Amino acid sequence: MDEKVKYINELSIIKKVKEKLVAEPDSIIFGELNEGNTGIKSNDDCIKQYFEFLKESDGARCGAVDLWSFDEFPSHQSRVSDFLGGIENWIEVGQVLYEPLVIDKNSGQVYCFCQGHPARVGQTLGDFHYFLLNYVFGGKYEELIPDAHLDDWYQFLKRIGLA
């Protein structure tokens, strides 16, 4: 699937999730997609997909996954300085169960770090589009989050037909 098709799919899903969250009276408990920030610009290819997401939702809380807003982004880079290669190799874009969610600056691939080590050594969670569509808004959320079947976000995804 080419980049443009992935992006169109992502926009469609983000719009659907936003609409369904508004219709759910208790959604604030388990999820929130902020208004987009259309003023974001970046020439950095490794975080282009993340910044495209921020244009549609400037930060988000999706169950156990938090994605930093544009304004929060700079203040959340201190944890990556402890990782192999530090800020030269990694950019923190959010967290999963309070563990850093990072993008590899060299490959653009997403990883979740647990206590300073990749949760899945050598295994990526895909590029940001793939991560978002599958692990945040799709059935792979249950692979990332222990006891996902008890998680309100995952139950919401199932109700709206995404998981």
mmCIF file of C-alpha atoms in Angstrom:
data_model
loop_
_atom_site.group_PDB
_atom_site.id
_atom_site.type_symbol
_atom_site.label_atom_id
_atom_site.label_comp_id
_atom_site.label_asym_id
_atom_site.label_seq_id
_atom_site.Cartn_x
_atom_site.Cartn_y
_atom_site.Cartn_z
ATOM 1 C CA MET A 1 0.000 0.000 0.000
ATOM 2 C CA ASP A 2 1.516 3.320 -0.978
ATOM 3 C CA GLU A 3 1.982 6.267 1.370
ATOM 4 C CA LYS A 4 -0.972 8.286 0.039
ATOM 5 C CA VAL A 5 -3.432 5.383 0.430
ATOM 6 C CA LYS A 6 -2.199 4.736 3.989
ATOM 7 C CA TYR A 7 -2.693 8.393 4.836
ATOM 8 C CA ILE A 8 -6.225 8.474 3.384
ATOM 9 C CA ASN A 9 -7.122 5.328 5.376
ATOM 10 C CA GLU A 10 -5.681 6.918 8.502
ATOM 11 C CA LEU A 11 -7.704 10.117 8.003
ATOM 12 C CA SER A 12 -10.878 8.100 7.506
ATOM 13 C CA ILE A 13 -10.324 6.091 10.687
ATOM 14 C CA ILE A 14 -9.394 9.156 12.749
ATOM 15 C CA LYS A 15 -12.601 10.875 11.601
ATOM 16 C CA LYS A 16 -14.681 7.772 12.425
ATOM 17 C CA VAL A 17 -13.111 7.397 15.883
ATOM 18 C CA LYS A 18 -13.620 11.095 16.675
ATOM 19 C CA GLU A 19 -17.303 10.860 15.697
ATOM 20 C CA LYS A 20 -17.847 7.686 17.725
ATOM 21 C CA LEU A 21 -16.079 9.144 20.785
ATOM 22 C CA VAL A 22 -18.425 12.139 20.723
ATOM 23 C CA ALA A 23 -21.403 9.751 20.669
ATOM 24 C CA GLU A 24 -20.121 7.762 23.694
ATOM 25 C CA PRO A 25 -21.117 9.454 26.978
ATOM 26 C CA ASP A 26 -18.252 7.870 28.968
ATOM 27 C CA SER A 27 -15.557 8.202 26.296
ATOM 28 C CA ILE A 28 -13.561 10.777 28.278
ATOM 29 C CA ILE A 29 -12.668 7.948 30.653
ATOM 30 C CA PHE A 30 -10.878 5.848 28.031
ATOM 31 C CA GLY A 31 -10.075 7.989 25.025
ATOM 32 C CA GLU A 32 -9.723 11.424 23.532
ATOM 33 C CA LEU A 33 -8.550 12.682 20.153
ATOM 34 C CA ASN A 34 -7.747 16.388 20.236
ATOM 35 C CA GLU A 35 -8.468 18.889 17.492
ATOM 36 C CA GLY A 36 -5.784 18.903 14.824
ATOM 37 C CA ASN A 37 -2.978 21.432 14.537
ATOM 38 C CA THR A 38 -2.790 22.380 10.861
ATOM 39 C CA GLY A 39 0.117 24.768 11.428
ATOM 40 C CA ILE A 40 2.644 21.979 11.948
ATOM 41 C CA LYS A 41 5.454 21.768 9.424
ATOM 42 C CA SER A 42 8.435 19.449 9.355
ATOM 43 C CA ASN A 43 11.045 18.476 6.804
ATOM 44 C CA ASP A 44 12.193 15.560 8.948
ATOM 45 C CA ASP A 45 11.193 12.383 7.061
ATOM 46 C CA CYS A 46 11.482 10.127 10.108
ATOM 47 C CA ILE A 47 8.664 11.920 11.938
ATOM 48 C CA LYS A 48 6.622 13.065 8.934
ATOM 49 C CA GLN A 49 3.904 10.450 9.552
ATOM 50 C CA TYR A 50 3.642 11.439 13.215
ATOM 51 C CA PHE A 51 3.322 15.118 12.310
ATOM 52 C CA GLU A 52 0.643 14.238 9.718
ATOM 53 C CA PHE A 53 -1.291 12.624 12.574
ATOM 54 C CA LEU A 54 -0.890 15.758 14.716
ATOM 55 C CA LYS A 55 -2.472 17.809 11.938
ATOM 56 C CA GLU A 56 -5.605 15.676 12.411
ATOM 57 C CA SER A 57 -5.374 15.134 16.180
ATOM 58 C CA ASP A 58 -2.871 17.207 18.121
ATOM 59 C CA GLY A 59 -2.209 14.533 20.715
ATOM 60 C CA ALA A 60 -4.411 11.699 21.870
ATOM 61 C CA ARG A 61 -5.251 9.346 24.698
ATOM 62 C CA CYS A 62 -6.313 5.970 23.349
ATOM 63 C CA GLY A 63 -6.665 3.639 26.294
ATOM 64 C CA ALA A 64 -3.168 2.775 27.485
ATOM 65 C CA VAL A 65 -1.540 4.645 24.573
ATOM 66 C CA ASP A 66 -0.792 8.353 24.852
ATOM 67 C CA LEU A 67 0.474 10.327 21.859
ATOM 68 C CA TRP A 68 2.129 13.655 22.628
ATOM 69 C CA SER A 69 0.728 16.877 21.217
ATOM 70 C CA PHE A 70 2.980 19.221 19.230
ATOM 71 C CA ASP A 71 3.460 21.459 22.289
ATOM 72 C CA GLU A 72 4.221 18.487 24.589
ATOM 73 C CA PHE A 73 6.612 16.846 22.160
ATOM 74 C CA PRO A 74 9.829 18.797 22.999
ATOM 75 C CA SER A 75 9.441 18.349 26.771
ATOM 76 C CA HIS A 76 9.236 14.549 26.448
ATOM 77 C CA GLN A 77 12.627 13.913 24.857
ATOM 78 C CA SER A 78 14.711 13.489 28.009
ATOM 79 C CA ARG A 79 14.027 9.741 28.393
ATOM 80 C CA VAL A 80 15.512 8.898 24.984
ATOM 81 C CA SER A 81 18.865 10.367 25.984
ATOM 82 C CA ASP A 82 19.395 7.220 28.088
ATOM 83 C CA PHE A 83 18.790 4.857 25.151
ATOM 84 C CA LEU A 84 21.527 3.464 22.934
ATOM 85 C CA GLY A 85 22.368 6.274 20.534
ATOM 86 C CA GLY A 86 20.310 8.795 22.525
ATOM 87 C CA ILE A 87 18.557 11.698 20.864
ATOM 88 C CA GLU A 88 20.605 11.188 17.704
ATOM 89 C CA ASN A 89 18.760 7.884 17.111
ATOM 90 C CA TRP A 90 15.381 8.220 18.846
ATOM 91 C CA ILE A 91 12.391 10.557 19.117
ATOM 92 C CA GLU A 92 9.763 9.958 21.788
ATOM 93 C CA VAL A 93 6.253 10.482 20.397
ATOM 94 C CA GLY A 94 4.185 9.062 23.251
ATOM 95 C CA GLN A 95 3.942 6.286 25.774
ATOM 96 C CA VAL A 96 2.353 2.876 26.206
ATOM 97 C CA LEU A 97 1.512 2.040 29.812
ATOM 98 C CA TYR A 98 3.889 4.862 30.818
ATOM 99 C CA GLU A 99 6.790 3.357 28.846
ATOM 100 C CA PRO A 100 8.319 5.440 26.016
ATOM 101 C CA LEU A 101 6.943 5.061 22.506
ATOM 102 C CA VAL A 102 9.721 6.066 20.133
ATOM 103 C CA ILE A 103 10.532 6.428 16.464
ATOM 104 C CA ASP A 104 13.940 5.339 15.180
ATOM 105 C CA LYS A 105 15.333 8.371 13.334
ATOM 106 C CA ASN A 106 17.232 6.159 10.903
ATOM 107 C CA SER A 107 14.392 3.891 9.794
ATOM 108 C CA GLY A 108 11.179 5.694 10.806
ATOM 109 C CA GLN A 109 10.059 2.534 12.627
ATOM 110 C CA VAL A 110 8.114 2.656 15.914
ATOM 111 C CA TYR A 111 9.229 0.818 19.059
ATOM 112 C CA CYS A 112 7.949 0.656 22.613
ATOM 113 C CA PHE A 113 10.717 0.698 25.205
ATOM 114 C CA CYS A 114 10.311 -0.987 28.567
ATOM 115 C CA GLN A 115 12.694 0.236 31.258
ATOM 116 C CA GLY A 116 15.134 1.467 28.613
ATOM 117 C CA HIS A 117 15.136 -1.646 26.432
ATOM 118 C CA PRO A 118 13.088 -2.365 23.316
ATOM 119 C CA ALA A 119 10.039 -4.386 24.385
ATOM 120 C CA ARG A 120 10.522 -6.610 21.376
ATOM 121 C CA VAL A 121 14.213 -6.712 20.651
ATOM 122 C CA GLY A 122 14.651 -6.360 16.911
ATOM 123 C CA GLN A 123 10.894 -6.287 16.305
ATOM 124 C CA THR A 124 9.369 -3.060 15.139
ATOM 125 C CA LEU A 125 5.755 -2.032 15.559
ATOM 126 C CA GLY A 126 5.919 -0.774 11.949
ATOM 127 C CA ASP A 127 6.064 2.743 10.637
ATOM 128 C CA PHE A 128 3.823 5.284 12.358
ATOM 129 C CA HIS A 129 0.906 4.777 9.929
ATOM 130 C CA TYR A 130 1.005 1.010 10.506
ATOM 131 C CA PHE A 131 1.338 1.441 14.267
ATOM 132 C CA LEU A 132 -1.585 3.857 14.416
ATOM 133 C CA LEU A 133 -3.935 1.839 12.193
ATOM 134 C CA ASN A 134 -3.143 -1.534 13.785
ATOM 135 C CA TYR A 135 -1.958 -1.045 17.371
ATOM 136 C CA VAL A 136 -3.907 2.091 18.348
ATOM 137 C CA PHE A 137 -7.045 1.833 16.185
ATOM 138 C CA GLY A 138 -7.038 -1.892 15.425
ATOM 139 C CA GLY A 139 -6.955 -5.452 16.682
ATOM 140 C CA LYS A 140 -3.207 -5.489 17.396
ATOM 141 C CA TYR A 141 -3.941 -3.284 20.427
ATOM 142 C CA GLU A 142 -4.477 -6.551 22.315
ATOM 143 C CA GLU A 143 -0.917 -7.657 21.420
ATOM 144 C CA LEU A 144 0.488 -4.472 22.924
ATOM 145 C CA ILE A 145 -1.641 -4.180 26.067
ATOM 146 C CA PRO A 146 -1.882 -6.949 28.688
ATOM 147 C CA ASP A 147 -5.471 -7.998 29.439
ATOM 148 C CA ALA A 148 -6.730 -5.840 26.570
ATOM 149 C CA HIS A 149 -10.038 -7.689 26.651
ATOM 150 C CA LEU A 150 -10.714 -5.824 29.930
ATOM 151 C CA ASP A 151 -9.594 -2.457 28.530
ATOM 152 C CA ASP A 152 -12.330 0.125 27.817
ATOM 153 C CA TRP A 153 -10.518 1.419 24.709
ATOM 154 C CA TYR A 154 -10.292 -2.053 23.229
ATOM 155 C CA GLN A 155 -13.967 -2.673 23.971
ATOM 156 C CA PHE A 156 -14.768 0.626 22.254
ATOM 157 C CA LEU A 157 -12.736 -0.406 19.176
ATOM 158 C CA LYS A 158 -14.686 -3.655 19.052
ATOM 159 C CA ARG A 159 -18.041 -1.829 19.339
ATOM 160 C CA ILE A 160 -17.214 0.425 16.398
ATOM 161 C CA GLY A 161 -15.873 -2.434 14.285
ATOM 162 C CA LEU A 162 -12.153 -1.649 14.300
ATOM 163 C CA ALA A 163 -10.934 -4.555 16.444
#
